[in-house]
Short mmCIF file of C-alpha atoms in Angstrom, two decimals:
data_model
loop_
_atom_site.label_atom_id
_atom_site.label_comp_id
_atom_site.label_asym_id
_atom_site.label_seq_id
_atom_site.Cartn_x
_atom_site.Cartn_y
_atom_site.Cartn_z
CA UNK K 1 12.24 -7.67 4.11
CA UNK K 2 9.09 -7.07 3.37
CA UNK K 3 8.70 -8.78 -0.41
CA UNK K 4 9.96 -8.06 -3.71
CA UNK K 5 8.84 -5.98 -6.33
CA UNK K 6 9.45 -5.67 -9.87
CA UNK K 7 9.05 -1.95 -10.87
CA UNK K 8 8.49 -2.00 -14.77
CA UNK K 9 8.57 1.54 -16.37
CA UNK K 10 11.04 2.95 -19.72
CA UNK K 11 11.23 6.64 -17.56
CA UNK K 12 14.79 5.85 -15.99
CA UNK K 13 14.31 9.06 -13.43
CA UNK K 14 10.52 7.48 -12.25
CA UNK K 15 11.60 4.13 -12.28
CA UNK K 16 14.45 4.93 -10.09
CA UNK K 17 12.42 7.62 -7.41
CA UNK K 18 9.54 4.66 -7.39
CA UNK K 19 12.02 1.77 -6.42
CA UNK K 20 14.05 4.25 -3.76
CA UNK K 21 10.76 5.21 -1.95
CA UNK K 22 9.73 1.08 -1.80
CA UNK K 23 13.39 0.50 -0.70
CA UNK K 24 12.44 3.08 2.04
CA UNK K 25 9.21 1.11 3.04
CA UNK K 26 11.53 -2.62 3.61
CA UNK K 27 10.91 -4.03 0.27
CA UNK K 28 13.31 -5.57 -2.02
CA UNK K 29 13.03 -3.91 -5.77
CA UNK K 30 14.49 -4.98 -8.96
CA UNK K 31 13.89 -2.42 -12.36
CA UNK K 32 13.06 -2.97 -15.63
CA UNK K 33 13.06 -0.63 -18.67
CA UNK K 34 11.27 -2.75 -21.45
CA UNK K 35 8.43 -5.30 -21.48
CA UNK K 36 10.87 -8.10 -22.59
CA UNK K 37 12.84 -7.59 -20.06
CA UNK K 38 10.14 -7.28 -17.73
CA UNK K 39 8.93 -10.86 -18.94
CA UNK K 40 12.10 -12.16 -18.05
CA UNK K 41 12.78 -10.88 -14.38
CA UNK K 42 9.14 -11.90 -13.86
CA UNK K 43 10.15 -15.44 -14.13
CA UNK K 44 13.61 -14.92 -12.68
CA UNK K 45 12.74 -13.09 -10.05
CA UNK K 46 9.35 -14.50 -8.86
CA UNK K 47 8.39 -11.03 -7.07
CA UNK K 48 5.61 -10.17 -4.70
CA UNK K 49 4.16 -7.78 -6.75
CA UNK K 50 4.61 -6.15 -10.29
CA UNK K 51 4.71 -2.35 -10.58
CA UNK K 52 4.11 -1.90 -14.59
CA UNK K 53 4.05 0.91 -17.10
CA UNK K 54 1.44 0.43 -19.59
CA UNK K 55 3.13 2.79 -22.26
CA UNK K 56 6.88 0.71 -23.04
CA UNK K 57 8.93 1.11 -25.86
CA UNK K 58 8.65 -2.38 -26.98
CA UNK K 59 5.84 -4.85 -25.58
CA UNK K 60 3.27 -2.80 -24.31
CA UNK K 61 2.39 -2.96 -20.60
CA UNK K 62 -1.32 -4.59 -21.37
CA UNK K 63 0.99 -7.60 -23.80
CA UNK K 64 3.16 -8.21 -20.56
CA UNK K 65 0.33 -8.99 -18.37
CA UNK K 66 -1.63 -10.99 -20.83
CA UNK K 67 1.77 -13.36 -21.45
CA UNK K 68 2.18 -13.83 -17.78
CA UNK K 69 -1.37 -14.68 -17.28
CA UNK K 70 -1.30 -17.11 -20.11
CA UNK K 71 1.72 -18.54 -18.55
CA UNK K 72 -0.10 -19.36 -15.27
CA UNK K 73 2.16 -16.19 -13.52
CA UNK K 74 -0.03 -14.69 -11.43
CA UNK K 75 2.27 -12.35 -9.64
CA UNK K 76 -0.18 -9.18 -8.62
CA UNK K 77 0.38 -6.38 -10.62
CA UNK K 78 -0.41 -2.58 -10.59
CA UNK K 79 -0.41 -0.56 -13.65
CA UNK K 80 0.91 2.76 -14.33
CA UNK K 81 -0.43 4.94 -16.97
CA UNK K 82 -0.95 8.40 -18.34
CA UNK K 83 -4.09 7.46 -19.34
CA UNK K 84 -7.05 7.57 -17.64
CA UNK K 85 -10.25 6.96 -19.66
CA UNK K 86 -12.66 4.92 -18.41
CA UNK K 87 -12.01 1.85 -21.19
CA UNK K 88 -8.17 2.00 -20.57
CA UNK K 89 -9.05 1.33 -16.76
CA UNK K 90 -11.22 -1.66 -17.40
CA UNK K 91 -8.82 -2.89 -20.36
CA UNK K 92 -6.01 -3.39 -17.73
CA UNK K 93 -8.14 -5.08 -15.38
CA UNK K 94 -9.35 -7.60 -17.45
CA UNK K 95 -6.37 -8.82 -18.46
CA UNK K 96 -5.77 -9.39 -15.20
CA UNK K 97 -4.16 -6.26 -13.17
CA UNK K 98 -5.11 -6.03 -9.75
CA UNK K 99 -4.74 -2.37 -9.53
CA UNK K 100 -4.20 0.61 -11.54
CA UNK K 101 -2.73 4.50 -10.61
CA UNK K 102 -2.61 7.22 -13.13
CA UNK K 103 0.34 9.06 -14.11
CA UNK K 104 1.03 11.67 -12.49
CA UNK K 105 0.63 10.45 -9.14
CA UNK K 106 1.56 10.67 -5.59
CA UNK K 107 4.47 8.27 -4.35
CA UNK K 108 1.98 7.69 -1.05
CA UNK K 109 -1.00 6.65 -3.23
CA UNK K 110 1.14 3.92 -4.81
CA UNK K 111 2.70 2.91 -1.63
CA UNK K 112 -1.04 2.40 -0.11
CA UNK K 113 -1.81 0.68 -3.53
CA UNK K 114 1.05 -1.80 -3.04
CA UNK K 115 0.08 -2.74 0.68
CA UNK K 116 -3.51 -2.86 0.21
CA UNK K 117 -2.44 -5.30 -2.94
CA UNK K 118 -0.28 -7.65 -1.13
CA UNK K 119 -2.34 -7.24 2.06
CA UNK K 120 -4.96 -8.93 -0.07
CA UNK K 121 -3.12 -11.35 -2.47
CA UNK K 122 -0.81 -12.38 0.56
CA UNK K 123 -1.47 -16.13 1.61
CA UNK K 124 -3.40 -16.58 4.85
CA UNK K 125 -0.49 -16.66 7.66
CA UNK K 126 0.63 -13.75 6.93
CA UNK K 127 -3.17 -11.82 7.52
CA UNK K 128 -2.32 -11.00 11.17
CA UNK K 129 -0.31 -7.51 12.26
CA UNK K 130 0.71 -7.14 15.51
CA UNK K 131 2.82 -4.16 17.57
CA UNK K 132 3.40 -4.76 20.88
CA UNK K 133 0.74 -6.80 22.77
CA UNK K 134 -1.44 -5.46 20.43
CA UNK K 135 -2.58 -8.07 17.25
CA UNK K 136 -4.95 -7.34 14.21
CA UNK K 137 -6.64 -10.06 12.95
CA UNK K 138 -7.29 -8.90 9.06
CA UNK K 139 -9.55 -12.45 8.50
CA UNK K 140 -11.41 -11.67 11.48
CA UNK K 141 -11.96 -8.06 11.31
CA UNK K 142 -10.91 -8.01 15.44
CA UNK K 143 -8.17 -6.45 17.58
CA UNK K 144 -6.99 -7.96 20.86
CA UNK K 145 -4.25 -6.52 23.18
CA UNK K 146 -2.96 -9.00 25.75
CA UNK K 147 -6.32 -11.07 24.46
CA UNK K 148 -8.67 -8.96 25.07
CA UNK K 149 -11.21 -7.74 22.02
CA UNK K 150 -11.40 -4.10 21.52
CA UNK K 151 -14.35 -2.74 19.89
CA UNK K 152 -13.84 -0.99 17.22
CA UNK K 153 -15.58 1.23 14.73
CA UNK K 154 -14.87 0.46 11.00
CA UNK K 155 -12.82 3.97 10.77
CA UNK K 156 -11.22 3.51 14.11
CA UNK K 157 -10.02 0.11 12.41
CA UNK K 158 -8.82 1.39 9.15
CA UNK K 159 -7.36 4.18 11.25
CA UNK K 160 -5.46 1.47 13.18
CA UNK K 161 -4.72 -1.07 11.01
CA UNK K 162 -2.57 1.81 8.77
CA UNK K 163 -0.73 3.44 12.05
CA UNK K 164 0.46 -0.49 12.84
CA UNK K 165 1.57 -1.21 9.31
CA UNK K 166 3.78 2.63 9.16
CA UNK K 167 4.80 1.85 13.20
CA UNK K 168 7.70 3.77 14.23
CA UNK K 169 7.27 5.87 10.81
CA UNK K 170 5.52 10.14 12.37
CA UNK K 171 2.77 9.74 9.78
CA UNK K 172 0.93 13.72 8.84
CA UNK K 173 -2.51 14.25 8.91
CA UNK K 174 -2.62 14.74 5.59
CA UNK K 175 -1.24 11.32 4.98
CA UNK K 176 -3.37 9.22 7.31
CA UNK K 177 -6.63 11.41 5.81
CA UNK K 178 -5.29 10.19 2.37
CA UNK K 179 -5.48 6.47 3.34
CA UNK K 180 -7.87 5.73 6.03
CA UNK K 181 -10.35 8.48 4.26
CA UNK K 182 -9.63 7.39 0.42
CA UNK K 183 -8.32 10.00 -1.57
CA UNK K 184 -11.77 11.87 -2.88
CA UNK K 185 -12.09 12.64 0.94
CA UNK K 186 -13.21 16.84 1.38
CA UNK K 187 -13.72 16.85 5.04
CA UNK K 188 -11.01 18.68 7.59
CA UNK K 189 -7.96 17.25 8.85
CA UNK K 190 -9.76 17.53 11.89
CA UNK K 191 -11.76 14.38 11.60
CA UNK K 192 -7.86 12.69 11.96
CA UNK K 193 -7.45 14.18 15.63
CA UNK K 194 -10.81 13.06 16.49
CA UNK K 195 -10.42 10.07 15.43
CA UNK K 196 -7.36 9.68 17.27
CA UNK K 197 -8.68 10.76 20.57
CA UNK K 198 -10.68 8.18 19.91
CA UNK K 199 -8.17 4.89 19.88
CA UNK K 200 -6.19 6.26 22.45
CA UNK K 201 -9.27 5.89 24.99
CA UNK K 202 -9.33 1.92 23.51
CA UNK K 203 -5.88 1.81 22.85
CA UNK K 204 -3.55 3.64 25.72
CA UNK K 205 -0.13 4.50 25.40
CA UNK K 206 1.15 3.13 21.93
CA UNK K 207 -0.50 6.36 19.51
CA UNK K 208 2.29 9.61 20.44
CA UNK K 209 1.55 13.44 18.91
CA UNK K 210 4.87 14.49 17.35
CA UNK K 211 3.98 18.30 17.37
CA UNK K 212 3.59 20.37 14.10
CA UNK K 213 4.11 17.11 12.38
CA UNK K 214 1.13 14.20 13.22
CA UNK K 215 1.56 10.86 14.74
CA UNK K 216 3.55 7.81 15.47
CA UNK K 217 2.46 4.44 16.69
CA UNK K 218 5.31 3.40 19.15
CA UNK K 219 6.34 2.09 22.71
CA UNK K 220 6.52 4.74 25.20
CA UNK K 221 9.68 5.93 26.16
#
């Protein structure tokens, strides 16, 4: 298991789509439908992370952070909202969200959202990925297989780091341009094939082509 994550929103349907598609990823999800009750499981539960509608029937989204926060609870949380003005943004970040994605959104953009958040919130031991004889260092910035540093560009890294956290998972070009590229990307899908030529010359035999789909980081067969 990955972690556990409280997914906070009153929209039964989105709630229930969000929590299948983290179930998919390894995580353990609980659901809430009010702030109240979101209060409570917060303390119950003691997840990972907290996935939070700002718009709730009864506590707002923006009340249920500030109470946690004044209760010493600093469980990471991301909002979601319909809105998306500027001063809503900054609103939800001072009172202490980590993150933020606005409704309507992609269920991949809040998937990266929630790794890059625990990636970063996660306590020290657990900063290291490794696949094979292959290890990334995220405190370091470094890659070594069997030891040995590989050089790596700051893309080539990014482009790593996400194939090793989705291994065994055919990831499309259009996904891996999404998150190694950030989302406001306008460039080609073809930058992804380059770039993959690219770690296979550093990095033989563990990046496969699954044709007419994109890629997979696995053992060879």
């Amino acid at each position: 298991m990955k972690g556990r994550i409280l997914v906070v929103d009153d929209e039964r349907n989105l709630a229930d789509l969000v929590a299948m598609a983290l179930r998919y990823e390894g995580f353990e999800v609980e659901t809430a439908g009010t702030g109240a009750l979101a209060l409570a499981r917060a303390v119950e539960l003691a997840p990972d992370l907290v996935v939070l509608d700002i718009m709730l029937p009864d506590i707002s989204g923006l009340e249920v952070c500030r109470r946690l926060r004044s209760r010493s609870i600093l469980t990471p949380i991301i909002f979601l909202t319909a809105k998306d003005a500027t001063e809503d943004k900054i609103t939800g970040l001072r009172q202490g969200a980590d993150d933020y994605v606005t409704k309507p959104f992609s269920l991949e953009e809040l998937l990266a959202r929630v790794q890059v958040v625990l990636r970063r919130t996660k306590p020290a031991q657990d900063a290291k990925l490794s696949f094979a004889d292959l290890v990334l260092d995220e405190e370091a910035y470094e890659v070594r297989r069997s030891g040995t540093l590989i050089d790596l560009t700051p893309t080539e890294y990014k482009l790593l780091r996400y194939l090793m956290i989705n291994s065994g998972r055919v990831l499309t070009k259009q996904q891996i341009l999404d998150h190694v590229w950030d989302y406001d990307f306008g460039g080609s899908d073809g930058v992804v094939q380059t770039y993959i030529s690219y770690l296979r010359r550093k990095i033989d035999g563990l990046i496969h082509t699954v044709p007419r789909i994109g890629y997979v980081m696995r053992l060879p067969r």
